[in-house]
CSV table of C-alpha atoms in Angstrom, one decimal:
chain,number,residue,atom,x,y,z
A,1,MET,CA,-58.4,70.4,87.8
A,2,TYR,CA,-58.6,68.9,84.5
A,3,THR,CA,-58.0,70.6,81.4
A,4,ASP,CA,-59.1,70.0,77.9
A,5,LEU,CA,-56.8,72.0,74.6
A,6,CYS,CA,-59.2,72.3,71.2
A,7,PHE,CA,-58.8,74.3,68.3
A,8,PRO,CA,-63.0,75.9,68.6
A,9,GLU,CA,-63.6,77.3,64.6
A,10,ASN,CA,-66.5,79.8,66.8
A,11,ASN,CA,-68.4,77.1,67.9
A,12,GLU,CA,-67.2,77.0,71.7
A,13,GLU,CA,-70.5,76.8,72.7
A,14,GLU,CA,-70.3,73.2,71.7
A,15,TYR,CA,-67.3,72.3,72.9
A,16,ILE,CA,-68.4,73.8,76.1
A,17,ALA,CA,-71.9,71.8,76.6
A,18,LEU,CA,-69.4,68.8,75.6
A,19,ALA,CA,-66.8,69.3,77.9
A,20,LYS,CA,-68.9,69.3,81.1
A,21,THR,CA,-70.8,66.7,79.9
A,22,LEU,CA,-67.5,64.3,79.9
A,23,GLY,CA,-66.1,66.0,83.3
A,24,TRP,CA,-63.6,68.5,82.3
A,25,HIS,CA,-62.9,71.4,84.9
A,26,SER,CA,-62.1,73.4,81.9
A,27,LEU,CA,-60.7,74.4,78.7
A,28,CYS,CA,-57.9,76.2,76.6
A,29,CYS,CA,-59.2,77.4,73.5
A,30,ALA,CA,-56.2,77.5,71.1
A,31,TYR,CA,-56.5,79.8,67.7
A,32,SER,CA,-54.2,81.1,65.1
A,33,MET,CA,-54.2,84.7,65.8
A,34,LYS,CA,-50.8,87.5,64.4
A,35,THR,CA,-51.9,91.0,66.0
A,36,LYS,CA,-52.1,92.0,69.6
A,37,GLN,CA,-55.4,93.6,69.0
A,38,ALA,CA,-56.2,89.7,67.6
A,39,ILE,CA,-55.4,88.2,70.9
A,40,GLN,CA,-56.8,91.3,72.7
A,41,THR,CA,-60.5,90.8,71.4
A,42,ARG,CA,-60.3,87.3,71.6
A,43,GLN,CA,-59.7,87.1,75.2
A,44,ALA,CA,-62.1,89.5,75.8
A,45,GLN,CA,-64.8,87.3,74.0
A,46,LEU,CA,-63.4,84.0,76.6
A,47,THR,CA,-63.9,85.6,79.0
A,48,ALA,CA,-67.3,87.2,78.9
A,49,LEU,CA,-68.1,83.6,77.6
A,50,ALA,CA,-66.7,81.5,80.6
A,51,GLN,CA,-68.8,83.9,82.7
A,52,LYS,CA,-72.3,83.0,80.8
A,53,LYS,CA,-71.4,79.3,81.0
A,54,LYS,CA,-69.3,79.0,84.9
A,55,ILE,CA,-66.6,77.0,82.9
A,56,PRO,CA,-63.0,78.6,83.6
A,57,LEU,CA,-61.8,79.1,79.4
A,58,PHE,CA,-58.1,79.9,78.7
A,59,LEU,CA,-56.9,81.5,75.5
A,60,GLY,CA,-54.1,79.6,73.6
A,61,ILE,CA,-52.1,81.3,70.8
A,62,VAL,CA,-50.9,79.1,67.9
A,63,ALA,CA,-47.5,79.8,66.8
A,64,ASP,CA,-45.9,78.8,63.2
A,65,LYS,CA,-42.8,80.6,64.7
A,66,PRO,CA,-41.8,82.1,67.4
A,67,SER,CA,-42.1,86.0,66.9
A,68,HIS,CA,-41.2,88.9,69.9
A,69,LEU,CA,-45.3,89.3,70.1
A,70,LEU,CA,-45.3,86.1,71.7
A,71,HIS,CA,-43.2,86.7,74.8
A,72,GLU,CA,-45.5,89.3,75.4
A,73,GLN,CA,-48.5,88.1,75.9
A,74,SER,CA,-50.0,86.1,79.5
A,75,CYS,CA,-51.6,83.0,77.2
A,76,LEU,CA,-50.6,79.5,76.7
A,77,VAL,CA,-48.1,79.6,73.1
A,78,ILE,CA,-48.4,76.1,71.1
A,79,SER,CA,-47.0,75.1,68.3
A,80,ARG,CA,-47.5,71.7,66.1
A,81,SER,CA,-44.0,70.1,65.1
A,82,SER,CA,-42.9,68.6,62.4
A,83,PRO,CA,-39.0,66.7,61.5
A,84,ALA,CA,-38.0,70.4,59.7
A,85,THR,CA,-39.2,72.4,62.6
A,86,ALA,CA,-38.7,70.5,66.1
A,87,ARG,CA,-35.4,71.7,66.5
A,88,THR,CA,-36.6,75.5,65.4
A,89,LEU,CA,-39.2,75.5,68.1
A,90,LEU,CA,-37.6,73.8,70.8
A,91,GLU,CA,-34.6,76.2,71.1
A,92,THR,CA,-36.4,79.4,71.7
A,93,SER,CA,-38.2,80.1,75.4
A,94,ALA,CA,-41.6,82.0,73.6
A,95,LEU,CA,-43.0,78.4,73.5
A,96,ASP,CA,-45.1,76.8,76.2
A,97,LEU,CA,-46.1,73.9,74.7
A,98,VAL,CA,-45.0,71.7,71.6
A,99,TYR,CA,-47.8,69.4,70.6
A,100,ASP,CA,-47.3,66.5,67.5
A,101,LEU,CA,-43.6,65.6,67.4
A,102,GLU,CA,-44.2,62.1,66.2
A,103,ASN,CA,-45.9,63.5,63.2
A,104,ASP,CA,-43.4,62.3,60.6
A,105,SER,CA,-44.7,60.7,57.4
A,106,LYS,CA,-41.7,58.5,57.2
A,107,LYS,CA,-41.5,54.7,58.2
A,108,ASP,CA,-40.0,53.8,61.4
A,109,PRO,CA,-36.8,52.1,60.6
A,110,LEU,CA,-36.0,48.4,62.2
A,111,HIS,CA,-33.8,49.7,64.6
A,112,PHE,CA,-35.1,52.8,65.9
A,113,ARG,CA,-38.3,55.4,65.4
A,114,ARG,CA,-39.1,58.8,64.5
A,115,SER,CA,-40.6,60.0,67.2
A,116,GLY,CA,-39.3,63.1,66.7
A,117,LEU,CA,-37.8,63.7,69.9
A,118,ASN,CA,-34.1,62.9,71.1
A,119,GLN,CA,-31.7,63.8,73.7
A,120,VAL,CA,-30.7,67.3,72.0
A,121,LEU,CA,-34.0,67.9,71.8
A,122,CYS,CA,-35.3,66.8,75.5
A,123,ALA,CA,-32.2,68.8,76.4
A,124,LEU,CA,-33.3,72.2,75.2
A,125,ALA,CA,-37.0,71.5,75.9
A,126,ARG,CA,-36.0,71.4,79.7
A,127,LYS,CA,-33.7,74.3,79.2
A,128,ASN,CA,-36.6,76.5,77.5
A,129,ASN,CA,-39.3,75.4,80.4
A,130,ILE,CA,-41.6,73.5,77.1
A,131,ALA,CA,-43.9,71.0,77.6
A,132,VAL,CA,-44.5,68.5,75.1
A,133,GLY,CA,-48.2,67.5,74.1
A,134,PHE,CA,-49.5,64.6,72.9
A,135,ALA,CA,-52.9,63.9,71.1
A,136,PHE,CA,-55.5,62.2,71.2
A,137,SER,CA,-56.9,63.8,67.8
A,138,SER,CA,-53.6,63.0,66.2
A,139,LEU,CA,-54.4,58.9,67.4
A,140,LEU,CA,-57.6,59.0,66.0
A,141,SER,CA,-56.3,60.6,62.4
A,142,THR,CA,-53.0,58.4,61.7
A,143,GLU,CA,-53.4,56.0,59.2
A,144,ASN,CA,-51.3,54.1,60.8
A,145,ARG,CA,-52.0,54.1,64.3
A,146,PRO,CA,-49.6,51.4,66.1
A,147,GLU,CA,-46.5,52.9,64.9
A,148,ARG,CA,-47.5,56.2,66.4
A,149,MET,CA,-48.3,54.8,69.7
A,150,GLY,CA,-44.6,53.1,69.9
A,151,ARG,CA,-43.4,56.6,69.1
A,152,ILE,CA,-45.5,58.3,71.8
A,153,MET,CA,-44.5,55.4,74.3
A,154,GLN,CA,-41.0,56.4,73.0
A,155,ASN,CA,-41.7,60.3,73.9
A,156,ILE,CA,-43.2,59.2,77.1
A,157,ARG,CA,-39.6,57.9,78.8
A,158,LEU,CA,-37.7,60.4,77.1
A,159,GLY,CA,-40.3,62.9,78.8
A,160,ARG,CA,-39.8,60.9,82.3
A,161,LYS,CA,-35.8,60.6,81.8
A,162,PHE,CA,-35.0,64.2,81.0
A,163,LYS,CA,-38.3,65.8,83.9
A,164,LEU,CA,-39.8,67.3,81.0
A,165,TYR,CA,-43.4,68.4,81.9
A,166,MET,CA,-46.1,66.6,79.9
A,167,VAL,CA,-49.8,67.1,78.5
A,168,VAL,CA,-52.2,64.8,77.2
A,169,ALA,CA,-55.6,65.6,75.7
A,170,SER,CA,-57.9,65.6,73.0
A,171,PHE,CA,-57.0,68.7,70.3
A,172,ALA,CA,-59.5,68.7,69.3
A,173,ARG,CA,-60.6,69.9,65.8
A,174,LYS,CA,-64.1,69.2,66.2
A,175,PRO,CA,-66.3,68.6,69.5
A,176,SER,CA,-66.9,64.9,68.3
A,177,GLU,CA,-63.2,63.7,68.9
A,178,MET,CA,-62.7,65.3,72.4
A,179,ARG,CA,-62.9,62.3,75.0
A,180,ALA,CA,-63.4,61.8,79.0
A,181,PRO,CA,-60.5,62.6,81.0
A,182,ARG,CA,-60.9,59.6,82.1
A,183,ASP,CA,-60.5,57.9,79.1
A,184,LEU,CA,-57.4,60.1,78.2
A,185,MET,CA,-55.9,59.1,81.5
A,186,SER,CA,-56.4,55.2,80.8
A,187,LEU,CA,-54.6,55.6,77.3
A,188,ALA,CA,-51.6,57.3,79.1
A,189,VAL,CA,-50.8,54.8,81.2
A,190,SER,CA,-51.8,52.1,78.8
A,191,LEU,CA,-48.9,54.1,76.8
A,192,GLY,CA,-46.2,54.3,79.6
A,193,MET,CA,-46.9,57.0,82.1
A,194,ARG,CA,-47.3,56.1,85.5
A,195,LEU,CA,-50.4,56.8,87.3
A,196,PRO,CA,-49.6,60.0,89.1
A,197,GLU,CA,-47.6,61.3,85.7
A,198,ALA,CA,-51.0,61.1,83.5
A,199,HIS,CA,-52.4,62.8,86.6
A,200,LEU,CA,-50.5,65.8,86.0
A,201,ALA,CA,-50.7,65.1,82.0
A,202,LEU,CA,-54.2,66.6,82.3
């Protein structure tokens, strides 16, 4: 079952309509929420919407930092990484997925890439069962697409070496950033994933 990940802002029905057109089987809708009550309310809304629209909807929590609250939820907990936060995020078992590890504004030196992953961080991700996400929307918005693609290629190789679970999704912040699963699969393969890996990543 192919599942895309998006960040709705009270426009869930737009995402759902486009997801069905593109061929997604389900959606994970991620929100920034700080309290149990907010999480429970949002979960109830998604459950009702899923029944109405006849498509599985999963709740994602965008977490800026680990907290005890996250351990208590049966939701997907995700966080966008940066060079300053990557290690802290990967050291906790509270997160399920970290994405945009390649998000470093500094240019790559001649002999290595600032991909946001290394052997130490890969070992932490594997130990804590944290998936590594690759966001199509970030490729759309980046100023230096070839550099970002090179970083993703390096992280795919590291993910394979350390047997990390890898996720490829739109990570769309507006419906127009969504793409079909077949398109994302082709992109993943072109960036170095093997076809079975790309299937699993969706």
